[in-house]
CSV table of C-alpha atoms in Angstrom, one decimal:
chain,number,residue,atom,x,y,z
S,1,MET,CA,-43.2,-7.1,-40.2
S,2,ALA,CA,-40.2,-5.0,-39.4
S,3,TYR,CA,-40.3,-2.6,-36.4
S,4,ARG,CA,-40.7,1.0,-37.4
S,5,PHE,CA,-38.7,3.4,-35.3
S,6,ASP,CA,-40.5,6.4,-34.1
S,7,PHE,CA,-38.3,8.8,-32.2
S,8,ALA,CA,-40.7,11.7,-32.7
S,9,ALA,CA,-42.9,9.9,-30.2
S,10,VAL,CA,-40.1,10.4,-27.6
S,11,PHE,CA,-39.0,13.9,-28.6
S,12,GLN,CA,-42.5,15.3,-28.3
S,13,HIS,CA,-41.9,14.8,-24.5
S,14,SER,CA,-38.4,16.4,-24.6
S,15,ASP,CA,-39.5,18.9,-22.0
S,16,LEU,CA,-40.1,16.1,-19.5
S,17,LEU,CA,-36.7,14.4,-20.4
S,18,LEU,CA,-34.8,17.7,-20.0
S,19,ALA,CA,-36.5,18.5,-16.7
S,20,GLY,CA,-35.7,15.0,-15.5
S,21,ALA,CA,-32.1,15.3,-16.6
S,22,GLY,CA,-31.9,18.6,-14.8
S,23,PHE,CA,-33.2,17.1,-11.6
S,24,THR,CA,-30.8,14.2,-11.9
S,25,LEU,CA,-27.9,16.6,-12.2
S,26,ALA,CA,-29.2,18.7,-9.3
S,27,LEU,CA,-29.6,15.6,-7.1
S,28,THR,CA,-26.1,14.6,-8.0
S,29,ALA,CA,-24.6,18.0,-7.4
S,30,VAL,CA,-26.1,18.3,-3.9
S,31,GLY,CA,-25.5,14.6,-3.1
S,32,ALA,CA,-21.8,14.9,-4.2
S,33,ALA,CA,-21.1,18.1,-2.3
S,34,ALA,CA,-22.6,17.0,0.9
S,35,GLY,CA,-21.5,13.4,0.5
S,36,ILE,CA,-17.9,14.4,0.0
S,37,ALA,CA,-18.0,16.7,3.0
S,38,LEU,CA,-19.4,13.9,5.0
S,39,GLY,CA,-16.7,11.6,3.6
S,40,ILE,CA,-14.0,14.0,4.7
S,41,LEU,CA,-15.4,14.1,8.2
S,42,GLY,CA,-15.6,10.3,8.2
S,43,ALA,CA,-12.1,9.9,6.8
S,44,VAL,CA,-10.6,12.1,9.5
S,45,SER,CA,-12.5,10.3,12.2
S,46,ARG,CA,-11.2,6.9,10.9
S,47,ALA,CA,-7.7,8.0,10.1
S,48,TRP,CA,-7.2,9.7,13.4
S,49,ARG,CA,-9.2,7.1,15.3
S,50,LEU,CA,-11.2,9.9,17.0
S,51,PRO,CA,-13.0,8.5,20.0
S,52,LEU,CA,-16.7,7.6,19.4
S,53,LEU,CA,-16.7,9.0,15.8
S,54,ASN,CA,-14.2,6.3,14.6
S,55,GLY,CA,-16.6,3.5,15.8
S,56,LEU,CA,-19.7,5.2,14.5
S,57,PHE,CA,-18.2,5.8,11.0
S,58,GLY,CA,-16.9,2.3,11.0
S,59,VAL,CA,-20.4,0.8,11.5
S,60,TYR,CA,-21.9,3.3,9.1
S,61,VAL,CA,-19.5,2.5,6.3
S,62,GLU,CA,-20.0,-1.3,6.7
S,63,VAL,CA,-23.8,-1.0,6.8
S,64,ILE,CA,-24.1,1.2,3.7
S,65,ARG,CA,-21.5,-0.5,1.6
S,66,ASN,CA,-23.0,-4.0,2.2
S,67,THR,CA,-26.7,-3.2,1.6
S,68,PRO,CA,-28.5,-2.3,-1.7
S,69,PHE,CA,-29.1,1.4,-2.4
S,70,LEU,CA,-32.7,0.7,-3.3
S,71,VAL,CA,-33.3,-0.8,0.2
S,72,GLN,CA,-31.6,2.2,1.8
S,73,LEU,CA,-33.8,4.5,-0.1
S,74,PHE,CA,-37.0,2.5,0.8
S,75,PHE,CA,-36.0,2.4,4.4
S,76,ILE,CA,-35.6,6.2,4.5
S,77,PHE,CA,-38.8,7.0,2.5
S,78,PHE,CA,-41.2,4.2,3.6
S,79,GLY,CA,-39.6,3.0,6.8
S,80,LEU,CA,-38.7,6.2,8.7
S,81,PRO,CA,-42.2,7.6,8.8
S,82,ALA,CA,-43.0,4.9,11.4
S,83,LEU,CA,-40.7,6.9,13.7
S,84,GLY,CA,-42.4,10.1,12.7
S,85,VAL,CA,-39.7,11.2,10.2
S,86,LYS,CA,-41.6,12.0,7.1
S,87,MET,CA,-39.9,13.3,4.0
S,88,THR,CA,-40.8,14.4,0.5
S,89,GLU,CA,-39.5,12.1,-2.3
S,90,TRP,CA,-36.9,14.8,-3.0
S,91,GLN,CA,-35.6,15.0,0.5
S,92,ALA,CA,-35.5,11.2,0.8
S,93,ALA,CA,-33.6,10.9,-2.5
S,94,VAL,CA,-31.0,13.5,-1.6
S,95,LEU,CA,-30.5,12.1,1.9
S,96,ALA,CA,-30.1,8.6,0.5
S,97,MET,CA,-27.5,9.8,-2.0
S,98,VAL,CA,-25.6,11.8,0.6
S,99,ILE,CA,-25.5,8.8,3.0
S,100,ASN,CA,-24.5,6.4,0.2
S,101,LEU,CA,-21.7,8.6,-1.2
S,102,GLY,CA,-20.6,9.6,2.3
S,103,ALA,CA,-19.8,6.0,3.1
S,104,TYR,CA,-17.9,5.2,0.0
S,105,SER,CA,-16.0,8.5,0.0
S,106,THR,CA,-15.1,8.0,3.7
S,107,GLU,CA,-13.1,5.0,2.6
S,108,ILE,CA,-11.7,6.5,-0.5
S,109,ILE,CA,-10.6,9.7,1.2
S,110,ARG,CA,-9.2,7.8,4.2
S,111,ALA,CA,-6.9,6.0,1.8
S,112,GLY,CA,-5.7,9.3,0.5
S,113,ILE,CA,-5.0,10.7,4.0
S,114,GLN,CA,-3.2,7.6,5.1
S,115,ALA,CA,-0.9,7.7,2.1
S,116,THR,CA,0.5,11.1,3.4
S,117,PRO,CA,4.3,10.7,3.6
S,118,ARG,CA,5.5,10.8,7.2
S,119,GLY,CA,7.9,13.5,6.4
S,120,GLN,CA,5.1,15.9,5.5
S,121,LEU,CA,3.5,15.5,9.0
S,122,GLU,CA,6.9,15.8,10.7
S,123,ALA,CA,7.6,19.0,8.7
S,124,ALA,CA,4.3,20.4,9.8
S,125,GLU,CA,4.8,19.4,13.4
S,126,SER,CA,8.3,20.9,13.4
S,127,LEU,CA,6.8,24.2,12.2
S,128,ALA,CA,4.5,24.2,15.3
S,129,LEU,CA,1.3,23.6,13.4
S,130,THR,CA,-1.5,22.0,15.3
S,131,ARG,CA,-2.9,18.7,14.1
S,132,LEU,CA,-5.9,20.5,12.7
S,133,GLN,CA,-3.8,23.2,11.0
S,134,ALA,CA,-1.6,20.5,9.5
S,135,PHE,CA,-4.6,18.6,8.3
S,136,ARG,CA,-6.1,21.7,6.7
S,137,HIS,CA,-3.0,23.2,5.1
S,138,VAL,CA,-0.7,20.2,4.5
S,139,VAL,CA,-2.6,16.9,4.4
S,140,LEU,CA,-6.1,17.6,2.8
S,141,ARG,CA,-5.3,18.9,-0.6
S,142,PRO,CA,-2.6,16.3,-1.6
S,143,ALA,CA,-4.8,13.6,-0.1
S,144,LEU,CA,-7.8,14.6,-2.3
S,145,ALA,CA,-5.5,15.0,-5.3
S,146,ARG,CA,-4.2,11.4,-4.8
S,147,ILE,CA,-7.7,9.9,-4.8
S,148,TRP,CA,-9.5,12.4,-7.1
S,149,PRO,CA,-10.0,10.0,-10.0
S,150,ALA,CA,-11.4,7.4,-7.7
S,151,LEU,CA,-13.7,9.9,-6.1
S,152,ASN,CA,-14.9,11.1,-9.6
S,153,SER,CA,-15.8,7.6,-10.5
S,154,GLN,CA,-17.8,7.2,-7.3
S,155,VAL,CA,-19.7,10.5,-8.0
S,156,ILE,CA,-20.6,9.1,-11.4
S,157,ILE,CA,-21.7,5.8,-9.9
S,158,VAL,CA,-24.0,7.7,-7.6
S,159,MET,CA,-25.4,9.8,-10.4
S,160,LEU,CA,-26.2,6.6,-12.4
S,161,GLY,CA,-27.6,5.1,-9.2
S,162,SER,CA,-30.0,8.0,-8.8
S,163,ALA,CA,-32.1,6.3,-11.4
S,164,VAL,CA,-33.3,4.1,-8.6
S,165,CYS,CA,-35.0,7.2,-7.0
S,166,SER,CA,-37.6,6.9,-9.7
S,167,GLN,CA,-39.0,4.0,-7.5
S,168,ILE,CA,-40.2,6.5,-4.9
S,169,ALA,CA,-41.5,8.8,-7.6
S,170,THR,CA,-38.7,11.3,-7.6
S,171,GLU,CA,-39.2,13.0,-10.9
S,172,GLU,CA,-35.6,12.5,-12.2
S,173,LEU,CA,-34.6,11.3,-15.7
S,174,THR,CA,-35.5,7.6,-15.3
S,175,PHE,CA,-38.9,8.6,-13.8
S,176,ALA,CA,-39.5,10.8,-16.9
S,177,ALA,CA,-38.4,7.9,-19.2
S,178,ASN,CA,-40.8,5.5,-17.5
S,179,PHE,CA,-43.6,7.9,-17.7
S,180,ILE,CA,-43.0,8.6,-21.5
S,181,GLN,CA,-42.7,4.9,-22.2
S,182,SER,CA,-46.0,4.2,-20.5
S,183,ARG,CA,-47.7,6.7,-22.7
S,184,ASN,CA,-46.2,5.9,-26.1
S,185,PHE,CA,-45.2,2.3,-25.6
S,186,ARG,CA,-41.9,3.1,-27.5
S,187,ALA,CA,-39.6,1.4,-25.0
S,188,PHE,CA,-36.7,1.0,-27.5
S,189,GLU,CA,-36.7,4.6,-28.5
S,190,THR,CA,-37.4,6.0,-25.1
S,191,TYR,CA,-34.7,4.1,-23.3
S,192,LEU,CA,-32.2,4.5,-26.1
S,193,VAL,CA,-32.6,8.3,-25.8
S,194,THR,CA,-32.4,8.0,-22.0
S,195,THR,CA,-29.3,5.9,-22.3
S,196,ALA,CA,-27.6,8.5,-24.5
S,197,MET,CA,-28.6,11.3,-22.0
S,198,TYR,CA,-27.1,9.4,-19.1
S,199,LEU,CA,-23.9,8.8,-21.1
S,200,PHE,CA,-23.7,12.5,-22.0
S,201,MET,CA,-24.3,13.5,-18.3
S,202,ALA,CA,-21.6,11.1,-17.1
S,203,LEU,CA,-19.1,12.5,-19.6
S,204,LEU,CA,-20.1,16.0,-18.6
S,205,ILE,CA,-19.6,15.4,-14.9
S,206,ARG,CA,-16.3,13.8,-15.6
S,207,GLN,CA,-15.1,16.9,-17.4
S,208,VAL,CA,-16.5,19.2,-14.8
S,209,LEU,CA,-14.8,17.3,-11.9
S,210,ALA,CA,-11.6,17.1,-13.8
S,211,TRP,CA,-11.7,20.8,-14.2
S,212,VAL,CA,-12.5,21.3,-10.5
S,213,GLY,CA,-9.6,19.0,-9.7
S,214,ARG,CA,-7.1,20.9,-11.8
S,215,ARG,CA,-8.3,24.3,-10.6
S,216,PHE,CA,-8.8,23.7,-6.9
S,217,VAL,CA,-7.4,20.4,-5.7
S,218,ILE,CA,-4.3,19.5,-7.6
S,219,GLY,CA,-3.7,23.2,-8.1
S,220,ARG,CA,-0.8,23.1,-10.5
S,221,THR,CA,-0.9,25.1,-13.6
S,222,ARG,CA,1.9,23.9,-15.8
H,1,MET,CA,22.4,29.4,31.0
H,2,SER,CA,22.6,26.9,28.1
H,3,LEU,CA,20.3,27.4,25.2
H,4,VAL,CA,19.6,23.7,24.9
H,5,LYS,CA,20.2,21.3,27.8
H,6,LEU,CA,19.5,17.6,28.0
H,7,THR,CA,19.8,15.8,31.3
H,8,GLY,CA,19.7,12.0,31.7
H,9,VAL,CA,17.6,11.6,28.5
H,10,HIS,CA,16.4,8.0,27.8
H,11,LYS,CA,14.4,6.8,24.8
H,12,HIS,CA,13.1,3.3,24.0
H,13,PHE,CA,11.6,2.0,20.8
H,14,GLY,CA,9.8,-1.0,22.1
H,15,THR,CA,12.5,-3.2,23.6
H,16,ASN,CA,15.2,-1.3,21.8
H,17,HIS,CA,16.9,1.1,24.3
H,18,VAL,CA,18.1,3.8,21.8
H,19,LEU,CA,19.2,6.7,24.1
H,20,LYS,CA,20.8,5.5,27.4
H,21,GLY,CA,21.1,8.6,29.5
H,22,VAL,CA,22.3,11.5,27.4
H,23,ASP,CA,23.6,14.7,28.9
H,24,LEU,CA,24.2,17.6,26.5
H,25,ALA,CA,24.6,21.3,26.8
H,26,VAL,CA,24.5,23.6,23.8
H,27,GLU,CA,25.3,27.3,24.2
H,28,GLN,CA,24.0,30.2,22.2
H,29,GLY,CA,26.0,30.3,18.9
H,30,ASP,CA,27.3,26.8,19.1
H,31,VAL,CA,27.7,24.8,16.0
H,32,VAL,CA,27.4,21.2,17.1
H,33,ALA,CA,28.1,18.2,14.8
H,34,LEU,CA,26.6,14.9,15.8
H,35,ILE,CA,28.4,11.9,14.3
H,36,GLY,CA,28.3,8.2,14.7
H,37,ARG,CA,27.4,4.9,13.0
H,38,SER,CA,23.9,4.3,11.8
H,39,GLY,CA,21.9,3.1,14.8
H,40,SER,CA,24.0,4.9,17.3
H,41,GLY,CA,21.1,7.1,18.3
H,42,LYS,CA,22.3,10.4,16.8
H,43,SER,CA,19.1,11.1,14.7
H,44,THR,CA,16.9,10.1,17.6
H,45,LEU,CA,18.8,12.5,19.9
H,46,LEU,CA,18.3,15.3,17.4
H,47,ARG,CA,14.6,14.5,17.0
H,48,THR,CA,14.0,14.6,20.8
H,49,ILE,CA,15.1,18.2,20.8
H,50,ASN,CA,12.0,19.4,19.0
H,51,GLY,CA,9.7,16.7,20.4
H,52,LEU,CA,9.4,14.6,17.2
H,53,GLU,CA,10.5,11.8,19.6
H,54,ARG,CA,9.1,11.9,23.1
H,55,ILE,CA,11.7,11.2,25.8
H,56,ASP,CA,10.9,8.4,28.2
H,57,GLU,CA,13.1,9.7,31.0
H,58,GLY,CA,15.1,12.8,31.8
H,59,GLU,CA,14.7,16.5,31.1
H,60,LEU,CA,15.0,18.8,28.1
H,61,LEU,CA,15.4,22.5,28.4
H,62,VAL,CA,15.2,24.8,25.4
H,63,ASP,CA,15.7,28.6,26.0
H,64,GLY,CA,14.5,28.2,29.6
H,65,ALA,CA,11.4,26.2,28.7
H,66,ALA,CA,11.4,22.8,30.3
H,67,LEU,CA,10.1,19.6,28.8
H,68,HIS,CA,9.9,16.6,31.1
H,69,ALA,CA,9.3,13.0,30.1
H,70,GLY,CA,5.8,12.3,28.8
H,71,GLN,CA,4.8,16.0,28.9
H,72,GLY,CA,2.3,17.5,26.6
H,73,ASP,CA,2.5,20.9,25.0
H,74,LEU,CA,5.3,20.9,22.4
H,75,ARG,CA,4.1,23.8,20.3
H,76,ALA,CA,5.9,26.4,22.5
H,77,LEU,CA,9.1,24.4,22.2
H,78,ARG,CA,8.7,23.9,18.5
H,79,GLN,CA,8.5,27.6,17.8
H,80,LYS,CA,12.0,28.0,19.3
H,81,VAL,CA,13.4,25.0,17.4
H,82,GLY,CA,13.6,24.8,13.6
H,83,MET,CA,14.2,21.5,11.8
H,84,ILE,CA,15.6,20.6,8.4
H,85,PHE,CA,15.2,17.1,7.1
H,86,GLN,CA,17.2,14.8,4.8
H,87,GLN,CA,14.3,14.6,2.4
H,88,PHE,CA,13.5,18.3,2.4
H,89,ASN,CA,9.8,17.6,3.1
H,90,LEU,CA,8.5,20.7,1.3
H,91,PHE,CA,4.8,20.8,0.8
H,92,PRO,CA,4.3,19.8,-2.9
H,93,HIS,CA,1.0,21.6,-3.4
H,94,LEU,CA,2.2,25.0,-2.3
H,95,THR,CA,4.6,27.3,-4.1
H,96,VAL,CA,8.0,28.1,-2.6
H,97,GLY,CA,6.7,31.3,-1.2
H,98,GLU,CA,3.6,29.6,0.3
H,99,ASN,CA,5.8,27.0,1.9
H,100,VAL,CA,7.8,29.7,3.7
H,101,MET,CA,4.7,31.7,4.6
H,102,LEU,CA,2.5,28.9,5.9
H,103,ALA,CA,3.8,28.6,9.5
H,104,PRO,CA,4.2,32.3,10.2
H,105,THR,CA,0.7,32.9,8.9
H,106,VAL,CA,-1.2,30.1,10.6
H,107,VAL,CA,0.9,29.6,13.8
H,108,LYS,CA,2.0,33.2,14.5
H,109,ARG,CA,-1.0,34.8,12.8
H,110,ARG,CA,1.0,37.5,11.1
H,111,SER,CA,-0.6,39.5,8.4
H,112,LYS,CA,-0.2,38.4,4.8
H,113,ALA,CA,1.8,41.4,3.8
H,114,GLU,CA,4.2,40.9,6.8
H,115,THR,CA,4.7,37.1,6.1
H,116,GLU,CA,5.2,37.8,2.4
H,117,ALA,CA,8.0,40.3,3.2
H,118,LEU,CA,9.5,37.9,5.6
H,119,ALA,CA,9.3,35.0,3.1
H,120,ARG,CA,11.0,37.1,0.4
H,121,GLU,CA,13.7,38.1,2.9
H,122,MET,CA,14.4,34.5,3.9
H,123,LEU,CA,14.4,33.3,0.3
H,124,ASP,CA,16.8,36.0,-0.6
H,125,LYS,CA,19.0,34.9,2.3
H,126,VAL,CA,19.3,31.4,0.7
H,127,GLY,CA,19.7,32.8,-2.8
H,128,LEU,CA,16.3,31.9,-4.1
H,129,ALA,CA,14.4,35.2,-4.2
H,130,ASP,CA,13.5,34.5,-7.9
H,131,LYS,CA,11.8,31.2,-7.1
H,132,PHE,CA,9.0,32.6,-4.9
H,133,ALA,CA,6.2,31.5,-7.3
H,134,SER,CA,7.8,28.2,-8.3
H,135,TYR,CA,6.6,24.8,-7.1
H,136,PRO,CA,9.0,22.5,-5.3
H,137,GLU,CA,9.1,19.9,-8.0
H,138,GLN,CA,10.4,22.5,-10.4
H,139,LEU,CA,13.5,22.9,-8.3
H,140,SER,CA,16.7,20.9,-7.9
H,141,GLY,CA,17.4,19.0,-4.7
H,142,GLY,CA,19.8,21.6,-3.5
H,143,GLN,CA,17.3,24.4,-4.2
H,144,GLN,CA,14.6,22.5,-2.4
H,145,GLN,CA,16.8,22.1,0.6
H,146,ARG,CA,17.6,25.8,0.6
H,147,VAL,CA,13.8,26.5,0.6
H,148,ALA,CA,13.4,24.2,3.5
H,149,ILE,CA,16.1,26.2,5.4
H,150,ALA,CA,14.2,29.4,4.5
H,151,ARG,CA,11.0,27.9,5.7
H,152,ALA,CA,12.5,27.0,9.1
H,153,LEU,CA,14.2,30.4,9.4
H,154,ALA,CA,10.9,32.2,8.8
H,155,MET,CA,9.7,31.0,12.2
H,156,GLN,CA,12.8,32.8,13.7
H,157,PRO,CA,13.9,29.8,15.8
H,158,ARG,CA,16.6,30.1,18.5
H,159,VAL,CA,18.2,26.9,17.3
H,160,LEU,CA,18.2,25.0,14.0
H,161,LEU,CA,18.4,21.2,13.8
H,162,CYS,CA,19.8,19.6,10.7
H,163,ASP,CA,19.2,15.9,10.1
H,164,GLU,CA,21.6,14.8,7.4
H,165,ILE,CA,20.5,17.6,5.2
H,166,THR,CA,23.0,16.9,2.4
H,167,SER,CA,22.7,13.1,2.4
H,168,ALA,CA,19.9,12.9,-0.3
H,169,LEU,CA,21.6,15.4,-2.6
H,170,ASP,CA,23.7,14.7,-5.7
H,171,PRO,CA,27.4,15.4,-4.9
H,172,GLU,CA,27.5,18.6,-7.0
H,173,LEU,CA,24.6,20.1,-5.1
H,174,VAL,CA,26.0,19.6,-1.6
H,175,SER,CA,28.2,22.6,-1.6
H,176,GLU,CA,25.4,25.2,-2.3
H,177,VAL,CA,23.5,23.9,0.8
H,178,LEU,CA,26.6,23.8,3.0
H,179,ALA,CA,27.4,27.4,1.9
H,180,VAL,CA,24.1,28.5,3.3
H,181,VAL,CA,24.7,26.6,6.6
H,182,ARG,CA,28.1,28.1,6.8
H,183,GLN,CA,26.7,31.6,6.4
H,184,LEU,CA,24.1,30.9,9.2
H,185,ALA,CA,26.9,29.8,11.5
H,186,ARG,CA,28.8,32.9,10.8
H,187,GLU,CA,25.8,35.0,11.6
H,188,GLY,CA,25.7,33.3,15.0
H,189,MET,CA,22.8,30.9,14.5
H,190,THR,CA,22.9,28.0,16.9
H,191,LEU,CA,23.1,24.8,14.9
H,192,ILE,CA,22.9,21.1,15.9
H,193,MET,CA,23.6,18.9,12.9
H,194,VAL,CA,23.7,15.2,12.3
H,195,THR,CA,26.2,14.9,9.4
H,196,HIS,CA,28.4,12.7,7.5
H,197,GLU,CA,30.4,15.7,6.1
H,198,MET,CA,33.4,15.3,8.3
H,199,ARG,CA,35.4,18.1,6.7
H,200,PHE,CA,32.5,20.5,7.1
H,201,ALA,CA,32.0,19.4,10.7
H,202,ARG,CA,35.7,20.2,11.4
H,203,GLU,CA,35.7,23.5,9.5
H,204,VAL,CA,32.4,25.0,10.7
H,205,GLY,CA,31.7,23.1,14.0
H,206,ASN,CA,32.9,24.2,17.4
H,207,LYS,CA,31.7,21.1,19.2
H,208,LEU,CA,31.8,17.5,18.1
H,209,ILE,CA,29.7,14.8,19.6
H,210,PHE,CA,30.4,11.1,18.8
H,211,MET,CA,27.4,8.9,19.6
H,212,HIS,CA,28.0,5.2,20.2
H,213,HIS,CA,25.4,2.6,21.4
H,214,GLY,CA,23.0,5.3,22.6
H,215,ARG,CA,25.5,7.3,24.6
H,216,ILE,CA,27.8,10.3,24.0
H,217,HIS,CA,31.0,8.3,23.7
H,218,GLU,CA,33.4,11.2,23.1
H,219,SER,CA,33.0,14.9,22.6
H,220,GLY,CA,35.2,18.0,22.3
H,221,ASP,CA,36.6,20.5,19.8
H,222,PRO,CA,36.3,19.0,16.3
H,223,ARG,CA,39.9,19.8,15.3
H,224,GLU,CA,41.3,18.2,18.4
H,225,VAL,CA,39.0,15.2,18.4
H,226,PHE,CA,39.6,14.4,14.8
H,227,ALA,CA,43.4,14.8,15.2
H,228,ASP,CA,43.6,12.8,18.3
H,229,PRO,CA,40.6,10.5,19.1
H,230,ARG,CA,40.8,9.2,22.7
H,231,THR,CA,38.7,6.1,22.3
H,232,PRO,CA,39.3,3.2,19.8
H,233,GLU,CA,35.6,3.4,18.7
H,234,LEU,CA,36.0,6.9,17.5
H,235,ALA,CA,39.3,6.2,15.9
H,236,ASN,CA,37.7,3.3,14.1
H,237,PHE,CA,34.8,5.4,13.0
H,238,ILE,CA,37.0,8.2,11.6
H,239,GLY,CA,39.2,5.6,9.9
H,240,ALA,CA,36.1,4.0,8.3
H,241,VAL,CA,34.7,7.3,7.1
H,242,GLN,CA,38.0,8.5,5.7
H,243,ALA,CA,38.7,5.3,3.9
H,244,HIS,CA,35.4,5.7,2.2
């Protein structure tokens, strides 16, 4: 007997799906903004070999990049309460995403900073700018422009990775999908719709970040 | 008192002894041409004068402010010394106007209106008033170098260092940059330039320094030195350059 598709069984829960997608996007927005900020701090610490911070960020980057995101999330949500650090599932999910993206973007942004031509730094030095002024006005924007596509991809990876947060009952899109599927047993339809929604969100984020890049980072209107 | 004075300056790059005790005095309004073969130490010498290269031994005085070997605060020194580079080194993400305004705004903390007026004045001086809103990549090499000159001038330096500023330019663009430098010299700006433009050095310069193996090998009035070099090394160098 042929399988009879029933997408209506999914769409009757569209409010759950949309709310889940909204939460996924919110998680990603907060995670990306704070993660990139953390990444800039990490990148400067590494590129300038700041005492203490360079070492700390070095260990942090290696630990995060060489362990599974799911384990990082479990450690934060289930492990840390043993030390008295209790978080809601939302707080844990955001924190895990920030920490995860912070590590990857530290390395990505560091590459951008270190690719700064020597002459740019010498020109800034000659104009009597301090190291910090030179970083802020001369180094940062071209560095971000150089690695913007790589950073965009990393943000999308983190957005897709947020599906894992359903495992601690963060009510994002995958959590909603699992819930709907457990009610209607329409796994094919539910996950096909969910797949389409993730795909759409990824393309949307790519567009938004490309616009942000053109408008604020690369800053060239030609 | 000399505007720039170097006394017994030594510089090493690892085991390479690049400057072997250089003494040099530059007076207000001097136009000094530094010449020599590549590796003779002329660029290094120039770069020590604004602290891009730290000196290992000796003393550097700029406008009365001393800088001893290994000493720290270079920012006071750098506000008195402007530098122009072979590769222009304009900031690609900023417009021409923003390039010129950046240092007066963030270093001297002048108001935006004040720095903008200053930037327009300096760009006008180098003949590029109409390029205020352009980006560096939209300009020719000669125009970019003139913006770099305006950018250095906006800090109102006492002395301007020029490191082979026409060497990266197409031949037809060299003269527009030299014309700006010539005008600055006429207005009394103190200039120290590493250059391969021997005719320009002879015409505009009032002091010629020939560097050889990390030392000042010969120096004097450019016209006399070119006409009658006292050392065989300089005679050889002039011959090699002119045969070129």
